[in-house]
Amino acid sequence: QEVLGEDKLMAILKERELKIYWGTATTGKPHVAYFVPMSKIADFLKAGCEVTILFADLHAYLDNMKAPWELLELRTRYYENVIKAMLESIGVPLEKLKFVRGTDYQLSREYTLDVYRLSSVVTQHDAKKAGAEVVKQVEHPLLSGLLYPGLQALDEEYLKVDAQFGGVDQRKIFTFAEKYLPSLGYAKRIHLMNPMVPGLTGSKMSSSEEDSKIDLLDRKEDVKKKLKKAFCEPGNVENNGVLSFIKHVLFPLKSEFVVLREEKWGGNKTYTAYEALEKDFAEQVVHPGDLKNSVEVALNKLLDPIREKFNSLELKQLTNAAYPNPSKAKPAEKSTKNSEPENVVPSRLDIRVGKVISVEKHPDADSLYVEKIDVGEPEPRTVVSGLVQFVPKEQLQDRLVVLLCNLRPQKMRGVESQGMVLCASSVGEPRQVEPLDPPAGCCAGERVYVEGYEGGEPDDELKPKKKVFEKLQADFRVSEDCVAQWKQRNFLTKLGRVSCKSLKGGSIS
């Protein structure tokens, strides 16, 4: 998508092949969007470049402690095996590649002294700005997150490369490196950036947002389920994660894409240019259902060799050890006298951003609205809410809300409700109610999660007898600065905190 230092790149190529590195912090499991850099790494190798892949284990710890020390070694081994399997699945010869772990050199005396030298010239403002797109942003950042961009800059020198390759979300770190490496007497490097692929919900594909991405080891039924829920509105080519995956992954790997469909709808059609496919989709010549089914088939062909490799006992054990399931903790560890059982965690709730498409009074209940709410699925959900006496109809129309989506559908005065709009309520009388507000700019279907519980798959449906929502809801509160919280942990989307307008200290239901 972008190159910084193209003149230097051309000058080097007149003399020798380029030395380049791509790094990844070993935190959450790699997902299918990793095929974007992998396909470009394949291009580099075909062009004769010397390529190093860095497993940035120390960076993983510094990034808000997403990878605890005790899991770093296991996760690094997992990444190495899964990325090798990815490269093999697209026909990349591994003998031309070099794999390096960050801790192989980042704990050396020389590197450590350079970290101190760099910290003596970098301002707090520049360090925070550089990590803005990569390191999780919080009101009071940890020092570790401020160190992160400097370490990534130093990697360029210690790996002895000409260029660093990464996503366009790394641009601020790249310009930070260009500014500060020369101040230590080191050369400014070239930077090459690939585009970021939207996730299935329309926002950035993220390891911490379960519904936004397809894991490399997902079963075929999981792939089908996630693609079925993916945002793919007829004719809409903006923020369309399914189309973007075809454009940035499937086309570069195969140079074509086949839309599979029944003869009565025109039969199969092969596209050799992405622009032609996008045009047909925009004009609704290609149906979202056919597009999803075709992606499912193509994607499973890529994933089958990876699944097969990880079907061995050794790699199954490695996966389970590197990413233990918190709900399968030993019974003795599940609870303490004063805490909730460990498996009753907020990640079990399927909470999403919704957009209210229509609002009508319930035909048989004066206190109830019947709303149609878009939550990024093919059809909007019907939701019944008791908000008539608290929120005027015109204030609900077209607004963003926060919707609990995995309650069992329930009939309310004859109309089946397929979710619950989460609202803040005042403590005293007269009672006041305000729907929770997602951050401005959120997309319908975007996941809402509780800080610290970004991972984990929500229950398909919350069983009423288990009272999971009720147990969690008992600790839902609105903070003094109007932020929605569970046990003083913020409700978040990728764009920031969920809040309400004015009900400080209120409850949430």
Tab-separated table of N, CA and C in Angstrom, residues 368-430:
chain	number	residue	atom	x	y	z
A	368	LEU	N	-44.034	-0.589	25.647
A	368	LEU	CA	-42.989	-1.297	24.906
A	368	LEU	C	-42.813	-0.749	23.492
A	369	TYR	N	-41.550	-0.682	23.071
A	369	TYR	CA	-41.220	-0.428	21.669
A	369	TYR	C	-40.883	-1.760	21.000
A	370	VAL	N	-41.138	-1.851	19.700
A	370	VAL	CA	-40.622	-2.943	18.864
A	370	VAL	C	-39.639	-2.313	17.877
A	371	GLU	N	-38.359	-2.708	17.994
A	371	GLU	CA	-37.317	-2.115	17.172
A	371	GLU	C	-36.743	-3.154	16.205
A	372	LYS	N	-36.324	-2.676	15.053
A	372	LYS	CA	-35.511	-3.481	14.137
A	372	LYS	C	-34.078	-2.958	14.272
A	373	ILE	N	-33.156	-3.851	14.641
A	373	ILE	CA	-31.783	-3.421	14.941
A	373	ILE	C	-30.787	-4.219	14.103
A	374	ASP	N	-29.945	-3.501	13.363
A	374	ASP	CA	-28.887	-4.113	12.560
A	374	ASP	C	-27.701	-4.426	13.467
A	375	VAL	N	-27.322	-5.707	13.547
A	375	VAL	CA	-26.144	-6.100	14.327
A	375	VAL	C	-25.126	-6.810	13.440
A	376	GLY	N	-25.094	-6.412	12.150
A	376	GLY	CA	-24.092	-6.954	11.240
A	376	GLY	C	-24.428	-8.305	10.664
A	377	GLU	N	-25.676	-8.737	10.826
A	377	GLU	CA	-26.125	-10.015	10.279
A	377	GLU	C	-26.902	-9.758	8.990
A	378	PRO	N	-27.184	-10.815	8.191
A	378	PRO	CA	-27.910	-10.597	6.935
A	378	PRO	C	-29.252	-9.896	7.116
A	379	GLU	N	-29.943	-10.177	8.231
A	379	GLU	CA	-31.237	-9.547	8.509
A	379	GLU	C	-31.183	-8.850	9.863
A	380	PRO	N	-31.889	-7.708	10.004
A	380	PRO	CA	-31.928	-7.059	11.321
A	380	PRO	C	-32.683	-7.908	12.341
A	381	ARG	N	-32.378	-7.712	13.619
A	381	ARG	CA	-33.083	-8.428	14.687
A	381	ARG	C	-34.292	-7.621	15.160
A	382	THR	N	-35.320	-8.348	15.560
A	382	THR	CA	-36.479	-7.722	16.204
A	382	THR	C	-36.242	-7.724	17.704
A	383	VAL	N	-36.316	-6.558	18.326
A	383	VAL	CA	-36.043	-6.435	19.756
A	383	VAL	C	-37.168	-5.637	20.404
A	384	VAL	N	-37.686	-6.157	21.515
A	384	VAL	CA	-38.733	-5.469	22.282
A	384	VAL	C	-38.103	-4.842	23.523
A	385	SER	N	-38.322	-3.537	23.726
A	385	SER	CA	-37.709	-2.820	24.848
A	385	SER	C	-38.751	-1.994	25.587
A	386	GLY	N	-38.663	-2.004	26.912
A	386	GLY	CA	-39.597	-1.225	27.732
A	386	GLY	C	-39.123	0.197	27.944
A	387	LEU	N	-38.952	0.948	26.865
A	387	LEU	CA	-38.336	2.272	26.932
A	387	LEU	C	-39.288	3.422	26.610
A	388	VAL	N	-40.577	3.117	26.387
A	388	VAL	CA	-41.505	4.160	25.920
A	388	VAL	C	-41.539	5.357	26.860
A	389	GLN	N	-41.604	5.117	28.176
A	389	GLN	CA	-41.727	6.233	29.118
A	389	GLN	C	-40.397	6.925	29.426
A	390	PHE	N	-39.280	6.378	28.883
A	390	PHE	CA	-37.966	6.948	29.202
A	390	PHE	C	-37.264	7.610	28.008
A	391	VAL	N	-37.462	7.065	26.803
A	391	VAL	CA	-36.742	7.553	25.633
A	391	VAL	C	-37.727	7.826	24.501
A	392	PRO	N	-37.827	9.077	24.018
A	392	PRO	CA	-38.710	9.362	22.883
A	392	PRO	C	-38.312	8.548	21.650
A	393	LYS	N	-39.310	8.192	20.892
A	393	LYS	CA	-39.108	7.363	19.698
A	393	LYS	C	-38.055	7.954	18.761
A	394	GLU	N	-38.111	9.285	18.562
A	394	GLU	CA	-37.181	9.913	17.616
A	394	GLU	C	-35.733	9.873	18.110
A	395	GLN	N	-35.524	9.713	19.440
A	395	GLN	CA	-34.158	9.615	19.961
A	395	GLN	C	-33.561	8.213	19.772
A	396	LEU	N	-34.417	7.238	19.548
A	396	LEU	CA	-33.936	5.875	19.275
A	396	LEU	C	-33.672	5.648	17.793
A	397	GLN	N	-34.490	6.263	16.945
A	397	GLN	CA	-34.378	6.045	15.506
A	397	GLN	C	-32.969	6.384	15.004
A	398	ASP	N	-32.341	5.423	14.300
A	398	ASP	CA	-31.028	5.591	13.638
A	398	ASP	C	-29.850	5.736	14.603
A	399	ARG	N	-30.037	5.550	15.913
A	399	ARG	CA	-28.926	5.685	16.839
A	399	ARG	C	-28.198	4.352	17.016
A	400	LEU	N	-26.953	4.429	17.477
A	400	LEU	CA	-26.211	3.227	17.836
A	400	LEU	C	-26.557	2.829	19.263
A	401	VAL	N	-26.728	1.535	19.493
A	401	VAL	CA	-27.028	1.013	20.829
A	401	VAL	C	-26.092	-0.159	21.109
A	402	VAL	N	-26.164	-0.657	22.339
A	402	VAL	CA	-25.387	-1.838	22.739
A	402	VAL	C	-26.379	-2.961	22.992
A	403	LEU	N	-26.225	-4.068	22.258
A	403	LEU	CA	-27.234	-5.136	22.291
A	403	LEU	C	-26.630	-6.447	22.779
A	404	LEU	N	-27.290	-7.064	23.758
A	404	LEU	CA	-26.938	-8.423	24.181
A	404	LEU	C	-27.646	-9.378	23.227
A	405	CYS	N	-26.852	-10.186	22.493
A	405	CYS	CA	-27.404	-10.935	21.356
A	405	CYS	C	-27.613	-12.427	21.614
A	406	ASN	N	-27.077	-12.967	22.713
A	406	ASN	CA	-27.198	-14.427	22.863
A	406	ASN	C	-28.113	-14.861	23.996
A	407	LEU	N	-29.074	-14.001	24.352
A	407	LEU	CA	-30.181	-14.462	25.204
A	407	LEU	C	-31.092	-15.365	24.387
A	408	ARG	N	-31.781	-16.279	25.037
A	408	ARG	CA	-32.763	-17.099	24.324
A	408	ARG	C	-33.911	-16.203	23.860
A	409	PRO	N	-34.300	-16.248	22.564
A	409	PRO	CA	-35.417	-15.426	22.093
A	409	PRO	C	-36.671	-15.664	22.946
A	410	GLN	N	-37.363	-14.588	23.244
A	410	GLN	CA	-38.492	-14.674	24.171
A	410	GLN	C	-39.648	-13.819	23.667
A	411	LYS	N	-40.857	-14.367	23.734
A	411	LYS	CA	-42.037	-13.607	23.302
A	411	LYS	C	-42.452	-12.628	24.393
A	412	MET	N	-42.655	-11.379	23.975
A	412	MET	CA	-43.105	-10.339	24.897
A	412	MET	C	-44.408	-9.773	24.344
A	413	ARG	N	-45.488	-10.172	24.971
A	413	ARG	CA	-46.841	-9.797	24.539
A	413	ARG	C	-47.055	-10.131	23.060
A	414	GLY	N	-46.625	-11.347	22.694
A	414	GLY	CA	-46.896	-11.846	21.349
A	414	GLY	C	-45.832	-11.561	20.310
A	415	VAL	N	-44.838	-10.718	20.628
A	415	VAL	CA	-43.766	-10.411	19.670
A	415	VAL	C	-42.459	-11.012	20.185
A	416	GLU	N	-41.786	-11.821	19.359
A	416	GLU	CA	-40.542	-12.452	19.791
A	416	GLU	C	-39.396	-11.449	19.772
A	417	SER	N	-38.735	-11.315	20.917
A	417	SER	CA	-37.593	-10.412	21.040
A	417	SER	C	-36.302	-11.209	20.924
A	418	GLN	N	-35.394	-10.733	20.060
A	418	GLN	CA	-34.164	-11.467	19.757
A	418	GLN	C	-32.927	-10.777	20.340
A	419	GLY	N	-33.092	-10.088	21.449
A	419	GLY	CA	-31.963	-9.429	22.076
A	419	GLY	C	-32.422	-8.448	23.130
A	420	MET	N	-31.459	-7.827	23.810
A	420	MET	CA	-31.775	-6.859	24.861
A	420	MET	C	-30.893	-5.630	24.685
A	421	VAL	N	-31.525	-4.456	24.573
A	421	VAL	CA	-30.788	-3.195	24.527
A	421	VAL	C	-30.303	-2.886	25.941
A	422	LEU	N	-28.979	-2.767	26.125
A	422	LEU	CA	-28.441	-2.493	27.459
A	422	LEU	C	-28.524	-0.993	27.760
A	423	CYS	N	-29.044	-0.697	28.958
A	423	CYS	CA	-29.288	0.692	29.350
A	423	CYS	C	-28.755	0.955	30.748
A	424	ALA	N	-28.402	2.212	30.989
A	424	ALA	CA	-28.069	2.659	32.343
A	424	ALA	C	-29.340	3.131	33.025
A	425	SER	N	-29.455	2.834	34.334
A	425	SER	CA	-30.630	3.254	35.112
A	425	SER	C	-30.163	4.010	36.347
A	426	SER	N	-30.901	5.056	36.696
A	426	SER	CA	-30.559	5.822	37.896
A	426	SER	C	-30.862	5.013	39.139
A	427	VAL	N	-30.178	5.355	40.231
A	427	VAL	CA	-30.361	4.623	41.488
A	427	VAL	C	-31.622	5.087	42.213
A	428	GLY	N	-31.848	6.392	42.271
A	428	GLY	CA	-32.984	6.927	43.028
A	428	GLY	C	-34.222	7.163	42.186
A	429	GLU	N	-35.193	7.820	42.809
A	429	GLU	CA	-36.439	8.194	42.125
A	429	GLU	C	-36.408	9.687	41.797
A	430	PRO	N	-37.076	10.147	40.746
A	430	PRO	CA	-37.753	9.316	39.757
A	430	PRO	C	-36.751	8.555	38.903
